[in-house]
Short mmCIF file of C-alpha atoms in Angstrom, two decimals:
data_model
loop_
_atom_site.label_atom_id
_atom_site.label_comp_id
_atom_site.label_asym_id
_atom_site.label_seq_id
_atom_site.Cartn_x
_atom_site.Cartn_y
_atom_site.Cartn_z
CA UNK A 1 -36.43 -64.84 101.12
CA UNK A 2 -32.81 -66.22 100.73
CA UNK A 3 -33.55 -66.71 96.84
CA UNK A 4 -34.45 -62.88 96.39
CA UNK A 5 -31.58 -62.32 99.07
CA UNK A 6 -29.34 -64.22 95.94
CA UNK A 7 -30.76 -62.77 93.35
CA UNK A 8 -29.94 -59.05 94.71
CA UNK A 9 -26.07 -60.84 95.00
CA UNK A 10 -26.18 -61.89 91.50
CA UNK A 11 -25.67 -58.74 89.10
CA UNK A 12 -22.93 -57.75 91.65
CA UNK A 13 -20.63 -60.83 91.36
CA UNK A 14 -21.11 -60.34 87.50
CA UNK A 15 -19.95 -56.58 87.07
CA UNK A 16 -17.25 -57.97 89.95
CA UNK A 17 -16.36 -60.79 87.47
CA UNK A 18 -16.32 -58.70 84.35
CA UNK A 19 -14.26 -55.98 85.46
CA UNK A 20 -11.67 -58.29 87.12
CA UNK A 21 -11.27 -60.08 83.62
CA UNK A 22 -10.63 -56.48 81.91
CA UNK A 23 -7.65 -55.85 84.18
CA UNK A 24 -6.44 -58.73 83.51
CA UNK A 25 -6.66 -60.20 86.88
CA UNK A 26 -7.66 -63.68 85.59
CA UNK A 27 -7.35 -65.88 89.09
CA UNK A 28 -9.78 -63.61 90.59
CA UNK A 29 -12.09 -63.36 87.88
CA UNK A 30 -12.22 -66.76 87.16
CA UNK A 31 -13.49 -66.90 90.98
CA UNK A 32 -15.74 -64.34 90.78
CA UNK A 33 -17.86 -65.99 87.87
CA UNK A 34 -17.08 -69.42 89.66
CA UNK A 35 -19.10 -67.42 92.49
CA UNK A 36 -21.46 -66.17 89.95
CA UNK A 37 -22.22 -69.64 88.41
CA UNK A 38 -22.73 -71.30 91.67
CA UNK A 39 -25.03 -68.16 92.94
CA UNK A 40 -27.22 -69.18 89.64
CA UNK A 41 -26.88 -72.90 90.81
CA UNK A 42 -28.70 -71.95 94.38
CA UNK A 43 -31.07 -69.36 93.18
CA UNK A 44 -32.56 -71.76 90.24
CA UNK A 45 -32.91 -74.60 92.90
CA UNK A 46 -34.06 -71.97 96.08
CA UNK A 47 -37.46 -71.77 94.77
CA UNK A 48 -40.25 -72.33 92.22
CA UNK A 49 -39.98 -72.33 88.33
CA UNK A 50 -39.56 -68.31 88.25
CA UNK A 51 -36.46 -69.06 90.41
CA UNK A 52 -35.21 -71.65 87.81
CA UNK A 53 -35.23 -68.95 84.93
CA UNK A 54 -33.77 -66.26 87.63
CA UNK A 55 -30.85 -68.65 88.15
CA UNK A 56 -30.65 -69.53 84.43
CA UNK A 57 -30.25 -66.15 83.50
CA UNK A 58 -26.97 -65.38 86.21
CA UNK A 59 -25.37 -68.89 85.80
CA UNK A 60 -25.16 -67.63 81.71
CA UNK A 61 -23.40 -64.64 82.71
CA UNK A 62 -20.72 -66.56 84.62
CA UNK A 63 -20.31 -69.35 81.92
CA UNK A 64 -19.77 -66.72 78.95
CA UNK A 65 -16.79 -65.40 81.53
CA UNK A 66 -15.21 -68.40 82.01
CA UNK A 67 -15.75 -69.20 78.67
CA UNK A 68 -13.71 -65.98 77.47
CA UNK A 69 -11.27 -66.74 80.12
CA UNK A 70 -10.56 -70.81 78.72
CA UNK A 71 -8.11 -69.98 76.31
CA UNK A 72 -5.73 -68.19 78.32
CA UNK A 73 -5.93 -70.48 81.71
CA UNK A 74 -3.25 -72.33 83.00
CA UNK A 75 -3.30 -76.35 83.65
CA UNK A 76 -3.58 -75.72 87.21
CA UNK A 77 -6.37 -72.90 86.86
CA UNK A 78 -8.18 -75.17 84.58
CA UNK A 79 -8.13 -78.11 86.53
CA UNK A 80 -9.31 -76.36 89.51
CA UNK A 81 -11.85 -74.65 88.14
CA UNK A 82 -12.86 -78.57 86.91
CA UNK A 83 -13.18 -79.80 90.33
CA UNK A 84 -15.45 -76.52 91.72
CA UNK A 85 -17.29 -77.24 88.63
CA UNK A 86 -18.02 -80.56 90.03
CA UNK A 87 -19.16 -78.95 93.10
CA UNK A 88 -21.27 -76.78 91.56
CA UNK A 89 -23.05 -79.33 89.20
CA UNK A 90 -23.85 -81.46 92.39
CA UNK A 91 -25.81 -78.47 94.30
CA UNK A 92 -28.45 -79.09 91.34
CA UNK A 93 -32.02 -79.42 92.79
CA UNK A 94 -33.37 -82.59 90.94
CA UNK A 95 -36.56 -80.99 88.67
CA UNK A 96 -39.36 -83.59 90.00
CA UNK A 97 -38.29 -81.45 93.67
CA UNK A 98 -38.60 -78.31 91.76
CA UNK A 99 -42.05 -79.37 90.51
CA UNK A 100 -43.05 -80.51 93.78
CA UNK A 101 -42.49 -77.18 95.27
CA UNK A 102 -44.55 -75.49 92.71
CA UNK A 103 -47.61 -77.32 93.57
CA UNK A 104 -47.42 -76.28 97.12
CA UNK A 105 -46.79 -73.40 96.35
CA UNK A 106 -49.64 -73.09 93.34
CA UNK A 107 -51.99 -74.50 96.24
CA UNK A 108 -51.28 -72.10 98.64
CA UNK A 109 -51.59 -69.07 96.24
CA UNK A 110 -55.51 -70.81 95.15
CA UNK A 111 -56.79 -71.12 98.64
CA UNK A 112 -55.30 -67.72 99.54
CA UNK A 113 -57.06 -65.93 95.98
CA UNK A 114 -60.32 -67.54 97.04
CA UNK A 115 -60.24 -65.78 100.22
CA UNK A 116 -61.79 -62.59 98.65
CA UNK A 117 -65.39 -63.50 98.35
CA UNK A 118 -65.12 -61.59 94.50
CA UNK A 119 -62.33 -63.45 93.22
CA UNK A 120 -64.36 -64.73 90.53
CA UNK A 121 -65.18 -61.38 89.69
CA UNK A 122 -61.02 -60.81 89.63
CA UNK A 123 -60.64 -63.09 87.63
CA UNK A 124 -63.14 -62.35 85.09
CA UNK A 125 -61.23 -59.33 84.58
CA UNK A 126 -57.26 -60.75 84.38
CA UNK A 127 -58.93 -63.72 81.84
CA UNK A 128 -60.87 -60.52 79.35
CA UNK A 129 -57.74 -58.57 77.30
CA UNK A 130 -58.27 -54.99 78.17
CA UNK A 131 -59.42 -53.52 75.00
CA UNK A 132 -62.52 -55.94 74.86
CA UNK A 133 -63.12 -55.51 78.36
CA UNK A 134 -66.37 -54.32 79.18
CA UNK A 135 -68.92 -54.53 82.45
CA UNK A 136 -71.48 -56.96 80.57
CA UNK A 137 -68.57 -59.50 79.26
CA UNK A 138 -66.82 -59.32 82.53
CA UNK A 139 -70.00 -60.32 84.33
CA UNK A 140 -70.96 -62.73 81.43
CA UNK A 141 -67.25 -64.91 82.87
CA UNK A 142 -68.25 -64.03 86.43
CA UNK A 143 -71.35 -66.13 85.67
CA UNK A 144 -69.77 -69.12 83.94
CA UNK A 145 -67.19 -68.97 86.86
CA UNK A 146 -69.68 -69.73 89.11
CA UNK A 147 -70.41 -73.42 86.97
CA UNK A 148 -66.58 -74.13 88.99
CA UNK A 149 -66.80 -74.34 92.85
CA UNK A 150 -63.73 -73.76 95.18
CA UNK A 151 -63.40 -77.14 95.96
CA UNK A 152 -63.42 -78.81 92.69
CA UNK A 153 -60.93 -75.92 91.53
CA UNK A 154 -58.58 -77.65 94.05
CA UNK A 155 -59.12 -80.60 93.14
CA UNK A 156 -58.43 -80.02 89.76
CA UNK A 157 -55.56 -78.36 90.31
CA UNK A 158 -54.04 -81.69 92.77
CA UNK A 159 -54.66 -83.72 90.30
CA UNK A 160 -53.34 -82.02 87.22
CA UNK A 161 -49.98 -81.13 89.66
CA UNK A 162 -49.93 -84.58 90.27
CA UNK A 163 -50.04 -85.68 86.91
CA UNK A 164 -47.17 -83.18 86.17
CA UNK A 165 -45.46 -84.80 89.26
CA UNK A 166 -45.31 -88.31 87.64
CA UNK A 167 -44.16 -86.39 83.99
CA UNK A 168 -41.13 -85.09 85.47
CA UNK A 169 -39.87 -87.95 86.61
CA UNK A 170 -39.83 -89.48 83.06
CA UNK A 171 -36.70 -89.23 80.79
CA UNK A 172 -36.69 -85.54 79.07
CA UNK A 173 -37.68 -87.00 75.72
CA UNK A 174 -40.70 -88.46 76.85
CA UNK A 175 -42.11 -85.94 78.42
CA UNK A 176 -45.62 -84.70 77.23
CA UNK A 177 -46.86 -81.07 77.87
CA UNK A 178 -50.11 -81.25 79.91
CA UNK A 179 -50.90 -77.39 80.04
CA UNK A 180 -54.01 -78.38 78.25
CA UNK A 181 -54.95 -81.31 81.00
CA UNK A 182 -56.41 -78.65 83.29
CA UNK A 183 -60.46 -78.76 83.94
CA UNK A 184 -61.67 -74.98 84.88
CA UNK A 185 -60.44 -71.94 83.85
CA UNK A 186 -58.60 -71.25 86.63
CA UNK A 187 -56.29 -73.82 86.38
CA UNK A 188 -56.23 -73.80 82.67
CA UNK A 189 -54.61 -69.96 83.27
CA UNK A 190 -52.36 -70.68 85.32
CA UNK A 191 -50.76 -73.99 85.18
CA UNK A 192 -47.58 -73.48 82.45
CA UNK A 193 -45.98 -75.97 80.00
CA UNK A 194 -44.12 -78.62 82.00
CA UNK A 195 -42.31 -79.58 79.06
CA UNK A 196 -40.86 -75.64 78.79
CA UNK A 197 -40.18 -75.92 82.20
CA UNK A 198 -37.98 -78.79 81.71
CA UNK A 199 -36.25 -77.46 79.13
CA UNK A 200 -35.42 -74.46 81.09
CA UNK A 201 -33.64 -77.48 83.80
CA UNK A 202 -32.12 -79.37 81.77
CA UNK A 203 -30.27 -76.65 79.12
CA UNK A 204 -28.40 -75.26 81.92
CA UNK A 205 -27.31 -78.50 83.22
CA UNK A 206 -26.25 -79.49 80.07
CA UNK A 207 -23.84 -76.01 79.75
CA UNK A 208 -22.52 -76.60 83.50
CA UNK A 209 -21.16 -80.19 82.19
CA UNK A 210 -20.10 -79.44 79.03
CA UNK A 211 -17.92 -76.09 80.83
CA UNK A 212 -16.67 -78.25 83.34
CA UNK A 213 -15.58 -81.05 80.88
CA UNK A 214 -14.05 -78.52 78.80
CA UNK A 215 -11.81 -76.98 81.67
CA UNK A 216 -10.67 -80.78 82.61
CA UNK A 217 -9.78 -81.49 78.57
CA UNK A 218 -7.93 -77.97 78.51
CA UNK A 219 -5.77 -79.07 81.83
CA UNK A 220 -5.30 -82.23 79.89
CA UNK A 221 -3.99 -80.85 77.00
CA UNK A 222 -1.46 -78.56 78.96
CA UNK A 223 0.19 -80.98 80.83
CA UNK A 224 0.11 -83.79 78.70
CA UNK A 225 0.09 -82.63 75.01
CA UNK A 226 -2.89 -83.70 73.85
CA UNK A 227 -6.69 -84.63 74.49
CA UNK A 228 -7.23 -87.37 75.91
CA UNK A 229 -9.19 -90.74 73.90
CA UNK A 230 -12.17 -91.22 75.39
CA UNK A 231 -13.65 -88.78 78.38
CA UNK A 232 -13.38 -91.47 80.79
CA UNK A 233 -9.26 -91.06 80.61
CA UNK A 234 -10.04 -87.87 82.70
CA UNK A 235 -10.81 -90.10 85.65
CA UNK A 236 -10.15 -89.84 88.28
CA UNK A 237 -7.13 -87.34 87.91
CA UNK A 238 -9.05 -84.21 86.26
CA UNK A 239 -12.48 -85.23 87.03
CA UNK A 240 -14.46 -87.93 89.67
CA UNK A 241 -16.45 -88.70 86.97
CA UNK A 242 -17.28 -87.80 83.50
CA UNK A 243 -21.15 -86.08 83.70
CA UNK A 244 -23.94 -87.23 82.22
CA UNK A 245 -26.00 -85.38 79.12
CA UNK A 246 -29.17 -84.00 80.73
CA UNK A 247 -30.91 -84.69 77.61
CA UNK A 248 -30.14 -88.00 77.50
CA UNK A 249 -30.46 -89.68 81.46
CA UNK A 250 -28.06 -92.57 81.73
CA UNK A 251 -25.79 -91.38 78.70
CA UNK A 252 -22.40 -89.50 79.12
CA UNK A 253 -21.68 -86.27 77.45
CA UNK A 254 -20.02 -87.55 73.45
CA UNK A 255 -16.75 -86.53 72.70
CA UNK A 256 -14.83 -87.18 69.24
CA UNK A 257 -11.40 -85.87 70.17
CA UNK A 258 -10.26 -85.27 66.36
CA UNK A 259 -13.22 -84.15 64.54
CA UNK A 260 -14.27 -80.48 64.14
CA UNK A 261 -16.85 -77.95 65.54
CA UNK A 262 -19.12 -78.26 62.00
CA UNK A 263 -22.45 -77.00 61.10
CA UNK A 264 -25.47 -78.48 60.48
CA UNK A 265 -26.64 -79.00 56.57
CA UNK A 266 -27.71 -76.28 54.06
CA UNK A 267 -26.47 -73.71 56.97
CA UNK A 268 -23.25 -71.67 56.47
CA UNK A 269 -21.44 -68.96 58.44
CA UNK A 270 -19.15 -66.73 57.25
CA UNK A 271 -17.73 -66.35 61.08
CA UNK A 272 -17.17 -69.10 63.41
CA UNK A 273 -17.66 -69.12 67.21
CA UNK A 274 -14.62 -70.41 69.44
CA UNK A 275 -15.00 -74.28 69.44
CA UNK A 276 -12.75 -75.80 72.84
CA UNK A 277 -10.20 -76.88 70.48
CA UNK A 278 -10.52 -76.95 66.80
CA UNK A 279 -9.00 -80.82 67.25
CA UNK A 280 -11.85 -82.10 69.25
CA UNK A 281 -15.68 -82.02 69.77
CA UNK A 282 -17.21 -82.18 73.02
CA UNK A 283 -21.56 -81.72 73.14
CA UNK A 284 -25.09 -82.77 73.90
CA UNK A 285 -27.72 -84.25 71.96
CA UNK A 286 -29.73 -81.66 72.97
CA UNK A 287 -33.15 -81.41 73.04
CA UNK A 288 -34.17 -82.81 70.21
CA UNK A 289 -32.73 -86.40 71.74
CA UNK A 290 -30.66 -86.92 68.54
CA UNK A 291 -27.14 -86.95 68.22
CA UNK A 292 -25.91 -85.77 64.94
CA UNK A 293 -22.10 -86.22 65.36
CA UNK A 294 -21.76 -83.04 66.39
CA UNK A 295 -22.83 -80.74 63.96
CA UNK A 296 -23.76 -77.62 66.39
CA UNK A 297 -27.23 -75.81 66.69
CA UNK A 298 -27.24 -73.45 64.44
CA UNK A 299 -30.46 -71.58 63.05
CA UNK A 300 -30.53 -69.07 60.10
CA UNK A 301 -30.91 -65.76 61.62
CA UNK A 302 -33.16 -63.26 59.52
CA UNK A 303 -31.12 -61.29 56.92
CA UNK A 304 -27.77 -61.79 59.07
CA UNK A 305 -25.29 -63.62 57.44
CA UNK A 306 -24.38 -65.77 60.52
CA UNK A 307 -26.59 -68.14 62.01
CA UNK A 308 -27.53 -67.78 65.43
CA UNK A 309 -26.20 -70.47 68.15
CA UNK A 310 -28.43 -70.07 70.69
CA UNK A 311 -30.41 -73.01 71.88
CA UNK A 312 -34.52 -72.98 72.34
CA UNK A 313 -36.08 -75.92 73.02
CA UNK A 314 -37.00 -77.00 69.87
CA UNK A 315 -33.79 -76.65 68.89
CA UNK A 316 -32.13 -79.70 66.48
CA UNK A 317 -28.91 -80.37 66.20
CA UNK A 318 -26.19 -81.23 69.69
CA UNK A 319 -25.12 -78.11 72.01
CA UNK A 320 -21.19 -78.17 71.02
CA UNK A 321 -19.15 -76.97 73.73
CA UNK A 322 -17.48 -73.25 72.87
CA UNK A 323 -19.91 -72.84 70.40
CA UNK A 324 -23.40 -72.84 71.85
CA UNK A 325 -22.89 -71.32 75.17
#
C-alpha cells in the first residue's frame, strides 16, 4: 500500500538528512528533513490511526533536524523553508477523515474475523492472558460469547464508531473518551481511546506550526533586526498566514516577543534546552487547553536533575517552541 510504500522511504530520508547535516552540507539537509517531514505528513494522513503514529514518529525525526539546523540558517534558507512549511502543514488529513477511515476499516476487519465459524473460540483465547489460560476458562468465554450475535456485534460497533464520528468533530478540549461506550466484548477490545488518538493529531500539528513560525521569525530577525510585534506582522511577506494552535481551534499560535523560555513552578533545571531566541516566546496551550504565559512543559524526571520536555497528553503547561520539540 502507498503508506507502507512511505514508510519503507522514511528511515532513508532520515539517515540521508542526518548525514548531510554532519558534513556540513546544510541546503541539502535542510531538504532532506523538509522531505522527511512532509513523508511523515502523507504517511500519518495515508491510512488509519496506526498510520498517524507511523507518521508521527518520522515527521519528529525531521523537526529535531531542522531544529538543530535553525541557528545557523540564513534569511533566505529560513524563509523558504517557512513557505514549504506552509505546504506541508496544508497536506494535513483533517482527524474526523482519519476517524472515518478507521470505521471502515474496523468494519471490514469484523465481518472478515467472523468468517471463521470458531472465531468466538479465537477470541476466547486473545481476551484470556496466557498464563491463566486454560481449556475450561477458554470455553467458559466461548460460551458467554455466544450471549453476542454477529449482527448485533456490528451494530454495536456502527454505532459506537459513529458516536466517535460526532466526538471528533468537537473542539480538542471537549472531547470525551468513549472506549468504555462499547456493548460486547468484542468491541470493548478493540475500539481504542479516541481522546489518545486525538492527541496523537493534534501534538504534531501543533510542532509543524510552531517550526514553521519559528523559521519565518528567524528570517525576520535577519533581515530586519529584530522580531517582529505581533505574529500577524509576518503577513503576508514571511508567511500567508499565521497558523492556528491545534489545541485551541479558532485561536492563533501566542507569541510574547520579549519574554523568556521559563519553567513552570516548583520545577528547576540546571540545563536549558535551545529556546528560538532567548528574546521571544513562541508556543501552544497545549493539551491541557490553558495558556500559562509560556512557562514550557516540563515534568520532573526520576532522580535526573533536569526535567524532561517531552509532551504526553496529559501534559500541563504550553509546548514552547525550541524547547519542547
Amino acid at each position: 500500500t502507498a503508506q507502507f510504500s512511505f514508510f519503507s522511504l522514511a528511515p532513508l530520508l532520515a539517515a540521508d538528512a542526518m548525514e548531510k547535516s554532519l558534513q556540513g552540507k546544510q541546503d541539502a539537509a535542510l531538504e532532506s528533513a523538509l522531505d522527511e517531514l512532509e513523508l511523515g505528513e502523507r504517511i500519518a494522513g495515508s491510512g488509519t490511526f496506526l498510520g498517524t503514529i507511523a507518521g508521527e514518529l518520522w515527521q519528529a525525526f525531521g523537526r529535531e533536524i531542522i531544529w538543530h539546523l535553525l541557528p545557523s540558517m540564513t534569511a533566505d534558507q529560513a524563509e523558504k523553508a517557512a513557505r514549504r512549511m506552509e505546504t506541508i502543514a496544508s497536506l494535513h488529513t483533517p482527524f474526523t477523515h482519519i476517524v472515518q477511515l478507521e470505521a471502515n476499516s474496523g468494519i471490514a476487519q469484523r465481518v472478515n474475523y467472523m468468517r471463521s465459524p470458531n472465531w468466538r473460540w479465537q477470541l476466547a483465547s486473545e481476551m484470556l492472558p496466557r498464563s491463566t489460560r486454560t481449556w475450561g476458562k477458554q470455553a467458559a468465554v466461548t460460551l458467554y460469547l455466544h450471549l453476542y450475535s454477529n449482527r448485533r456485534i456490528i451494530a454495536d460497533y456502527q454505532a459506537t464508531a459513529k458516536r466517535a464520528l460526532d466526538l471528533s468533530r468537537l473542539p480538542y478540549r471537549e472531547q470525551t473518551d468513549i472506549s468504555d461506550e462499547a456493548l460486547d466484548p468484542l468491541n470493548e477490545r478493540t475500539f481504542t481511546s479516541n481522546s489518545a488518538q486525538h492527541f496523537h493529531d493534534a501534538e504534531p500539528e501543533a510542532q509543524i506550526a510552531l517550526l514553521e513560525t519559528a523559521l519565518a521569525l528567524h528570517a525576520h530577525f535577519l533581515q530586519k533586526g529584530k522580531y517582529p510585534n505581533s505574529l500577524k506582522d509576518l503577513c503576508p511577506e514571511y508567511l500567508s498566514r499565521v497558523p492556528e494552535d491545534p489545541f485551541q481551534p479558532g485561536t492563533l499560535l501566542q507569541y510574547r516577543p520579549n519574554l523568556q523560555f521559563r519553567l513552570p513552578n516548583g520545577v528547576i533545571a540546571n540545563m536549558y534546552p535551545t529556546p528560538v531566541d532567548l528574546r521571544c516566546t513562541l508556543y501552544s496551550v497545549g493539551p491541557d487547553g490553558n495558556d500559562q504565559g509560556g512557562a514550557a512543559v516540563a515534568t520532573k524526571n526520576g532522580d535526573l536533575d533536569d526535567p524532561s520536555y517531552t509532551v504526553i497528553q496529559n501534559s500541563k503547561g504550553d509546548i514552547v517552541a525550541g524547547v519542547n520539540m
